[in-house]
Structures are given as C-alpha cells and as structure tokens.
Short mmCIF file of N, CA and C in Angstrom, two decimals:
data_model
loop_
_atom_site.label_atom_id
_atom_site.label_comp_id
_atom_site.label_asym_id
_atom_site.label_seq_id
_atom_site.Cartn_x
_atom_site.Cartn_y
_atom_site.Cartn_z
N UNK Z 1 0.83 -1.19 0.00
CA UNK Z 1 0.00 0.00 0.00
C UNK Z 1 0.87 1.25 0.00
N UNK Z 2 0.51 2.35 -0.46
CA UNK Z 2 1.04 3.30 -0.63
C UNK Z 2 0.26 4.78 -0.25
N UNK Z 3 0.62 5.44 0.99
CA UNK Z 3 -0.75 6.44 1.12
C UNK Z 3 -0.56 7.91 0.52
N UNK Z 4 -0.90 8.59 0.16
CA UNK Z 4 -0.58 9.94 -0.55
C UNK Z 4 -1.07 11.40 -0.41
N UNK Z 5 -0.59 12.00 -0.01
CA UNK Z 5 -1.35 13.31 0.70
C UNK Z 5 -0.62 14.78 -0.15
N UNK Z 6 -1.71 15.06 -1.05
CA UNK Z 6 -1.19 16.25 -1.77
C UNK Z 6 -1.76 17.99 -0.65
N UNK Z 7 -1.48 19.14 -1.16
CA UNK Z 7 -0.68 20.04 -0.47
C UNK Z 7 -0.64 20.98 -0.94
N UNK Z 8 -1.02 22.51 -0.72
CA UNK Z 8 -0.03 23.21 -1.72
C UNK Z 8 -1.81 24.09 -2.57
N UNK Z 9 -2.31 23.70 -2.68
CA UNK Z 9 -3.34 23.87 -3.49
C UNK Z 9 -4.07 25.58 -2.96
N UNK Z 10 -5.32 26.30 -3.65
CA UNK Z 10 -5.19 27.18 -3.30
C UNK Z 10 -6.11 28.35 -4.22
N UNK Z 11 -6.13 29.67 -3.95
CA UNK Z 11 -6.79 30.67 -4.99
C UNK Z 11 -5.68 31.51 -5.41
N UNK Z 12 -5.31 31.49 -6.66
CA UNK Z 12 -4.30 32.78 -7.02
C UNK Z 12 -5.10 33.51 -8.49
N UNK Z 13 -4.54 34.54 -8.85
CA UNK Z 13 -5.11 34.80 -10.04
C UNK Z 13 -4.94 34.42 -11.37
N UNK Z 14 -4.91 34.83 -12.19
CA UNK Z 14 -4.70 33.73 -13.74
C UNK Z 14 -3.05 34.92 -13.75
N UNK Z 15 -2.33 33.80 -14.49
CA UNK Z 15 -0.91 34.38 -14.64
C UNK Z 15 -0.03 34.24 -13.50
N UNK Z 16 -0.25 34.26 -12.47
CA UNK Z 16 0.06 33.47 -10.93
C UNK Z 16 0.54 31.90 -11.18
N UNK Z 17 0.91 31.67 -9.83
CA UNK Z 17 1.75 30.44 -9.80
C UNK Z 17 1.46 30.17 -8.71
N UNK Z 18 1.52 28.57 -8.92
CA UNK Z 18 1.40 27.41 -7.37
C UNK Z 18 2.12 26.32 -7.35
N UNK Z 19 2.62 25.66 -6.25
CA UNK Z 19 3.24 24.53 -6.50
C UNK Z 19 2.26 24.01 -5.32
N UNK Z 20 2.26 22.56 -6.07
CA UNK Z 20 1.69 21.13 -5.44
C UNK Z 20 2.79 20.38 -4.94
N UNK Z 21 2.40 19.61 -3.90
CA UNK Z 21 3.16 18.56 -3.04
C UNK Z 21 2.13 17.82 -2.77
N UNK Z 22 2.96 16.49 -2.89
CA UNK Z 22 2.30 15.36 -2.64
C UNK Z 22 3.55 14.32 -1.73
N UNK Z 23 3.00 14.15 -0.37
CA UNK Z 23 3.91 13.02 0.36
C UNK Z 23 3.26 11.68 0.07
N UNK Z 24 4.57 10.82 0.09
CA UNK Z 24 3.82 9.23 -0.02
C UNK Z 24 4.67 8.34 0.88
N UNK Z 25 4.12 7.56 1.90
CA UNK Z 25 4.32 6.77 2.53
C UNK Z 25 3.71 5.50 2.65
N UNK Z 26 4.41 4.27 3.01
CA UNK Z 26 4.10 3.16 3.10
C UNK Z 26 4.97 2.59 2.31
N UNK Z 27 4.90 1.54 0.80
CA UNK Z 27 5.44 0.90 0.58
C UNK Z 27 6.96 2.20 -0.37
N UNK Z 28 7.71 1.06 -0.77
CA UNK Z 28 9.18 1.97 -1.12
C UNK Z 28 8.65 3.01 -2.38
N UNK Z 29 8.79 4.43 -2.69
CA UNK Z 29 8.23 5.31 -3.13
C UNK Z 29 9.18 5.64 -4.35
N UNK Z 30 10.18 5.02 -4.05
CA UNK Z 30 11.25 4.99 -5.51
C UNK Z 30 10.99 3.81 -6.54
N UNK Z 31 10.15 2.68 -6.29
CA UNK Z 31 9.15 1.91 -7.23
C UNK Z 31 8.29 2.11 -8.03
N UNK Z 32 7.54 3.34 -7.74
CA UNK Z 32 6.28 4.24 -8.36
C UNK Z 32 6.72 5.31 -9.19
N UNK Z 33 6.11 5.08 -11.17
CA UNK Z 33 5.96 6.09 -11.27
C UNK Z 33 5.18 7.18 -10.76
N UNK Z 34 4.93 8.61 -10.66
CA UNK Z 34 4.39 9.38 -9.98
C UNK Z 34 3.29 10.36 -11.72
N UNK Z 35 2.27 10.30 -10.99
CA UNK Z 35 1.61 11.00 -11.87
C UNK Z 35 0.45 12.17 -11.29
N UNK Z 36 0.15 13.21 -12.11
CA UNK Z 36 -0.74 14.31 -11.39
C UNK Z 36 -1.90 14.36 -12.45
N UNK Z 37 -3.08 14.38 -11.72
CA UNK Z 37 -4.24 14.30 -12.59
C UNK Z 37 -4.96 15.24 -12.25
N UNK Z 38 -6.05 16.02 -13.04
CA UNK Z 38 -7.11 17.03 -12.21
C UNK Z 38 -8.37 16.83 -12.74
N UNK Z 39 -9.24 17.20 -12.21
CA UNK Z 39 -10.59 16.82 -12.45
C UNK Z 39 -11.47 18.28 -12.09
N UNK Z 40 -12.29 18.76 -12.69
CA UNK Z 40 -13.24 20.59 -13.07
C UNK Z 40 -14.54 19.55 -12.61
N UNK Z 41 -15.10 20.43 -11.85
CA UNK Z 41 -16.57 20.15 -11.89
C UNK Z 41 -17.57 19.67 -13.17
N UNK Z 42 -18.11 18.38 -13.19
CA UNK Z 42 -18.87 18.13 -14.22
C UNK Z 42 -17.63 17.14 -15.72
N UNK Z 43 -16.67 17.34 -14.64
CA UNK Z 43 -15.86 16.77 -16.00
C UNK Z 43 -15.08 15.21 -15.62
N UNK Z 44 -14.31 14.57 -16.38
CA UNK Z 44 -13.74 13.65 -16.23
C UNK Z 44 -12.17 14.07 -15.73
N UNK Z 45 -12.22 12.97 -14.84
CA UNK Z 45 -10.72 13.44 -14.48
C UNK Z 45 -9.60 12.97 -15.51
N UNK Z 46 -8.58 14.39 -15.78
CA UNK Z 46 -8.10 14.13 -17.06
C UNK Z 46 -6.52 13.80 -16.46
N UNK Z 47 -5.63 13.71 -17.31
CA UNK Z 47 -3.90 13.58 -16.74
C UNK Z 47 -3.43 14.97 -17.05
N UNK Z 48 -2.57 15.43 -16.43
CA UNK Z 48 -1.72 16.32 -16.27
C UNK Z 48 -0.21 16.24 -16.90
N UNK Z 49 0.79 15.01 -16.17
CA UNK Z 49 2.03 14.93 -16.24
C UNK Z 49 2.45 13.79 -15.82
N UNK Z 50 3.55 13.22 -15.69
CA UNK Z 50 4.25 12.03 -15.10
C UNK Z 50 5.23 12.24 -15.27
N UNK Z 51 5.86 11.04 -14.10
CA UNK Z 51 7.52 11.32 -13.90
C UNK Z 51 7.61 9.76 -13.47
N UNK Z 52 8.71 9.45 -14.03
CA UNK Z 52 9.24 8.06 -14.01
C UNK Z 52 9.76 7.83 -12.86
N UNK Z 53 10.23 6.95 -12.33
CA UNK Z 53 10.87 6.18 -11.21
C UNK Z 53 11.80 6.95 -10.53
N UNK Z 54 12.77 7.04 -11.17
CA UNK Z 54 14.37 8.14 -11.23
C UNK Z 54 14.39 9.64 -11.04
N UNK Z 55 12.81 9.76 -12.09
CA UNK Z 55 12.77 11.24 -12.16
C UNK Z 55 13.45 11.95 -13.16
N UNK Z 56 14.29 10.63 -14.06
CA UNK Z 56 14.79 11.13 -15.29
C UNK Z 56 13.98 11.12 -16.33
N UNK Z 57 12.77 11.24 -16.77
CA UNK Z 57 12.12 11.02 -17.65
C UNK Z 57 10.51 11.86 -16.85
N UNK Z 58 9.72 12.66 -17.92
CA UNK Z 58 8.83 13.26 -17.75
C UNK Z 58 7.80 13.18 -18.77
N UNK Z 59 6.59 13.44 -18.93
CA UNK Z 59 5.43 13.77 -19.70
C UNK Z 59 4.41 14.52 -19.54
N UNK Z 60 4.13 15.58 -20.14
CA UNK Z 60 3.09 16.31 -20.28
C UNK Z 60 2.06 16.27 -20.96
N UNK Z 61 0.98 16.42 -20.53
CA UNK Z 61 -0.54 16.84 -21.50
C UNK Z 61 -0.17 18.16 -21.74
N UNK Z 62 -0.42 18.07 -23.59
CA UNK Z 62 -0.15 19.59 -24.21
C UNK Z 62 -0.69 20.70 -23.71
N UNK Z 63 -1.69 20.95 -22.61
CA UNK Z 63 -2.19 21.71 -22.33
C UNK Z 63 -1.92 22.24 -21.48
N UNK Z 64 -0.50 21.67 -20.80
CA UNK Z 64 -0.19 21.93 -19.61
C UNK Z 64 1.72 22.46 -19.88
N UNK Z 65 2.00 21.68 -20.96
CA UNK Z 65 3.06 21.89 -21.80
C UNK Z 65 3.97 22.99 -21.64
N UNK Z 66 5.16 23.43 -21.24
CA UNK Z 66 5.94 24.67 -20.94
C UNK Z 66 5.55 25.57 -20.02
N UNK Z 67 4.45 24.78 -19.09
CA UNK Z 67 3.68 25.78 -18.37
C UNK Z 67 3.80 25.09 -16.75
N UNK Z 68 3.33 23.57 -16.42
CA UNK Z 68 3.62 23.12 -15.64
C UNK Z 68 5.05 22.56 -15.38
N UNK Z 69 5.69 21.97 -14.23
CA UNK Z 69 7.10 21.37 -14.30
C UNK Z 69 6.29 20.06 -13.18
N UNK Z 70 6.92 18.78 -13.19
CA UNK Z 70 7.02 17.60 -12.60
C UNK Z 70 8.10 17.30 -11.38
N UNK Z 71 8.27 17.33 -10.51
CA UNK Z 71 9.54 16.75 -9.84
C UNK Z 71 9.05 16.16 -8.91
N UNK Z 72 10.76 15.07 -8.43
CA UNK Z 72 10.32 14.37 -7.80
C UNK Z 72 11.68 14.10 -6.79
N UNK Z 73 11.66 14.33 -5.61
CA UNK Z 73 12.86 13.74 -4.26
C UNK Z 73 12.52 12.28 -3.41
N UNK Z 74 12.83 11.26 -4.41
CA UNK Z 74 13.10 10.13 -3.67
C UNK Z 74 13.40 10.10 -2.71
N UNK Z 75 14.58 11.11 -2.15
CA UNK Z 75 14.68 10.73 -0.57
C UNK Z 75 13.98 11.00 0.47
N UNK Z 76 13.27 12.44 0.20
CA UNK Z 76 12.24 12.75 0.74
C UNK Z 76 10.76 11.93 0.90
N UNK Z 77 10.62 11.49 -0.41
CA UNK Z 77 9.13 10.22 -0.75
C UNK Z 77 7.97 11.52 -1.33
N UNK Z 78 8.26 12.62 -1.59
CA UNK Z 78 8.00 13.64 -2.03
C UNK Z 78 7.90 13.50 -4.07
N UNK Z 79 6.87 14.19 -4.73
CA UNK Z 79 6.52 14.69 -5.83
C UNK Z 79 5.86 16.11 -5.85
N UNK Z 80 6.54 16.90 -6.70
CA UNK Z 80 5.82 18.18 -6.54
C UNK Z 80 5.74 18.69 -8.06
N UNK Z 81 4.86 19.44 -8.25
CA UNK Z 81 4.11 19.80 -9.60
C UNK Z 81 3.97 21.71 -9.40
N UNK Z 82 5.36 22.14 -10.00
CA UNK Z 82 4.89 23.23 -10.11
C UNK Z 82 4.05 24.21 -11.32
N UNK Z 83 3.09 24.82 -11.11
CA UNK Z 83 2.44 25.31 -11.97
C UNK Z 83 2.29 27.33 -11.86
N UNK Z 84 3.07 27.24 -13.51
CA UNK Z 84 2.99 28.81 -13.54
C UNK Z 84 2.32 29.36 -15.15
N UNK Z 85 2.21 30.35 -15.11
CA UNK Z 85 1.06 31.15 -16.04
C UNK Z 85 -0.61 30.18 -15.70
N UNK Z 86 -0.74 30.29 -15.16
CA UNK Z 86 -1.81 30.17 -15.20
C UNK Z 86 -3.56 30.33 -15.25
N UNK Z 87 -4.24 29.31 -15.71
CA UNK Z 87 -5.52 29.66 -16.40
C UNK Z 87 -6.28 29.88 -15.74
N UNK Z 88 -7.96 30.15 -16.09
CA UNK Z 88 -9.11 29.52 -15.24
C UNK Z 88 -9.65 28.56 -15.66
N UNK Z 89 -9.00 27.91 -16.47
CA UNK Z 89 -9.08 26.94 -17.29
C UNK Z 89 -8.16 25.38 -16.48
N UNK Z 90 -7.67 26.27 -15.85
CA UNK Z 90 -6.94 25.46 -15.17
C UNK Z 90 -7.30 24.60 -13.66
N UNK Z 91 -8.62 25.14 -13.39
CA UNK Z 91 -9.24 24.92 -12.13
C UNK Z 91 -9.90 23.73 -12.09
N UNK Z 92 -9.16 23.14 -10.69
CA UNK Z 92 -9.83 21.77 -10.70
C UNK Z 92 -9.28 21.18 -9.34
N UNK Z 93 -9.29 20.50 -9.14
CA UNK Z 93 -9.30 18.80 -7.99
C UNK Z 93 -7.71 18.72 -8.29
N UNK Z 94 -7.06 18.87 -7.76
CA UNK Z 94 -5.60 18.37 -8.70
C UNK Z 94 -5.05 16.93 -7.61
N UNK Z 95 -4.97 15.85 -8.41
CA UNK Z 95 -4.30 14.58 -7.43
C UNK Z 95 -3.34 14.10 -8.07
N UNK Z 96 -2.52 13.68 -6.73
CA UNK Z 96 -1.75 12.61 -7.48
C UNK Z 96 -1.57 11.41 -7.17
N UNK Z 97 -0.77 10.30 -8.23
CA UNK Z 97 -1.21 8.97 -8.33
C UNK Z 97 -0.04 8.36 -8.83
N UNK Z 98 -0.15 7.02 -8.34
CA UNK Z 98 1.35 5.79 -8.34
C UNK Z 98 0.77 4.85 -9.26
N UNK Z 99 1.99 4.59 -9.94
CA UNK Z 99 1.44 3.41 -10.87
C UNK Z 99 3.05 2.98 -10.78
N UNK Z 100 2.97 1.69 -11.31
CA UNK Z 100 4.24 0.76 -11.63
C UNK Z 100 4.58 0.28 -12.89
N UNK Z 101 4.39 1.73 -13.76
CA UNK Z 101 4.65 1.45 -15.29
C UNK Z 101 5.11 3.02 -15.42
N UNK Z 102 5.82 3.62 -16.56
CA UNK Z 102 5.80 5.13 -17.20
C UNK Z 102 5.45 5.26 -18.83
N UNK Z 103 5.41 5.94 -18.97
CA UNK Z 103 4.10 6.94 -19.11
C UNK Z 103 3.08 6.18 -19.26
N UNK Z 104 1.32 6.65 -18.45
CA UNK Z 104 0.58 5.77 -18.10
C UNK Z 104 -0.33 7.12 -18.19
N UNK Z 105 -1.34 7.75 -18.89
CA UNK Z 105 -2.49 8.40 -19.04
C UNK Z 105 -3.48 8.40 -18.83
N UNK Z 106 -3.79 7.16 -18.72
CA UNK Z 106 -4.87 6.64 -18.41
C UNK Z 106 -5.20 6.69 -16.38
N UNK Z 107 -6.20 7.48 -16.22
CA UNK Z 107 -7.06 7.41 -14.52
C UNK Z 107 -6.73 5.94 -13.99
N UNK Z 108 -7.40 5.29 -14.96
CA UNK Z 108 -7.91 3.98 -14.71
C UNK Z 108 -6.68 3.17 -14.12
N UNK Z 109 -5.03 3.65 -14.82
CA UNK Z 109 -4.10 2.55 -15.20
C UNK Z 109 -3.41 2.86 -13.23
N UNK Z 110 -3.84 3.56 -12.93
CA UNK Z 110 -2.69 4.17 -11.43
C UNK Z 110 -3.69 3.31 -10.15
N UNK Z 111 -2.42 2.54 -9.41
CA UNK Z 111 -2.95 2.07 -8.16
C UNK Z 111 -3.15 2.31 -7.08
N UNK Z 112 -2.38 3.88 -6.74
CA UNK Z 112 -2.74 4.44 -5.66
C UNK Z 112 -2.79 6.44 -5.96
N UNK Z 113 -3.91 6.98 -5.39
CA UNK Z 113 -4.33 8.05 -5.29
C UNK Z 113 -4.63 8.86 -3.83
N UNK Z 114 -4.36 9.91 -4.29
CA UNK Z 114 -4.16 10.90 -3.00
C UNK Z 114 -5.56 11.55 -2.72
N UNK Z 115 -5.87 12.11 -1.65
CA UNK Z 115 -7.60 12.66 -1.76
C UNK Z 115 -7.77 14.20 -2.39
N UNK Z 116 -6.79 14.33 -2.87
CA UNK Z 116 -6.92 16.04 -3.74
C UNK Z 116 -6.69 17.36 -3.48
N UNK Z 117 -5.99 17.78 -3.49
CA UNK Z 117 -6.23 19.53 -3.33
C UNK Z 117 -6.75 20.66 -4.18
N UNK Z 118 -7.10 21.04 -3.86
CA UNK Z 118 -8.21 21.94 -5.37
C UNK Z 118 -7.14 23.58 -4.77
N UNK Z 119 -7.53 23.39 -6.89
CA UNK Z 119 -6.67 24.94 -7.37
C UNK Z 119 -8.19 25.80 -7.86
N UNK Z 120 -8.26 26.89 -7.72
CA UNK Z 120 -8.92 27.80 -7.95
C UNK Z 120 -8.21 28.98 -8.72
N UNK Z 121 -8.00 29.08 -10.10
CA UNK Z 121 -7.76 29.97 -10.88
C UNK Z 121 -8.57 31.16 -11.19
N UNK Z 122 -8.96 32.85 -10.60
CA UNK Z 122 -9.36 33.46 -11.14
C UNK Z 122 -9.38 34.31 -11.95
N UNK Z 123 -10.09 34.99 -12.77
CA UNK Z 123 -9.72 35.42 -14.08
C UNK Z 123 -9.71 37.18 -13.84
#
C-alpha cells in the first residue's frame, strides 16, 4: 500500500503560480511512477504529467506543456508539480497517483491516489 497526501493547493489569479506537493508513505516510493491528474466540476478526471521512477524522464498533456514542471525527491518520498502562467481553465481537484509502469495516461491505469487539493484559478 502506498498512502498519498497532496498540499499546496489554493486561490491565485490567472498568470500566478502554485506549487503542489504530494507526500507518499508506506510501501518503497522509488518503485512508483508518480503521476498528477485534475478533475473541473462536471468533467472527467483528465492527466496532467508524469515522472518516471528516477525522475529522469517526464510527460506532459499539451495543455499543460511549458507551463507546468514535474519533480520528484526520492529521498524525501515527495513529488511536486509546479504550476505557472496560469488559467481559469486550469481549475480543478488536482491529485496525485502511483502506478508501476511510465508513461501511463490513463485514470484507470494508477494504483494508488491521494484525496486532492483543489486549485482555484481566477480570471
């Protein structure tokens, strides 16, 4: 098991910046790729980004593309997702999630999830 507690979340204005944290404890946290997903009222929860095992390897949803960054401190058991220029487009549930594969897009494909912190982008 793996438990996950994201962080960080918040109201700023559009063009503003936030960073997310997510701690994970329980099983070894350098096994898990790490992924960030968000979910808008009324919508499906979509993917964000991922970061591989190492942390040498990353992926973005184009929409998030040159705008968000991924990282990740193994020693810590820490992933953090910083996000700058930002939208109101951008507002949502933001979580993150372990899987034991990279790159993995899919909601469905991740075995452990965090209970969310919501971003509030205003315009």
């Amino acid at each position: 098991q793996v438990q996950l507690v994201e962080s960080g979340g918040g109201l700023v204005q559009a063009g503003g910046s936030l960073r997310l944290s997510c701690a994970a404890s329980g099983r070894t946290f350098s096994w898990y790729a790490m992924g960030w997903f968000r979910q808008a009222p009324g919508k499906e929860r979509e993917f964000v980004t991922a970061i591989s095992r190492s942390g040498g390897s990353t992926y973005y949803a184009d929409s998030v593309k040159g705008r968000f960054t991924i990282s990740r401190d193994n020693a810590k058991n820490t992933v953090s997702l910083q996000m700058n220029s930002l939208k109101p487009e951008d507002t949502a549930v933001y979580y993150c999630a372990a899987d034991s594969l990279f790159p993995r897009v899919s909601a469905g494909s991740y075995e452990y999830w965090g209970q969310g912190t919501q971003v509030t982008v205003s315009s």
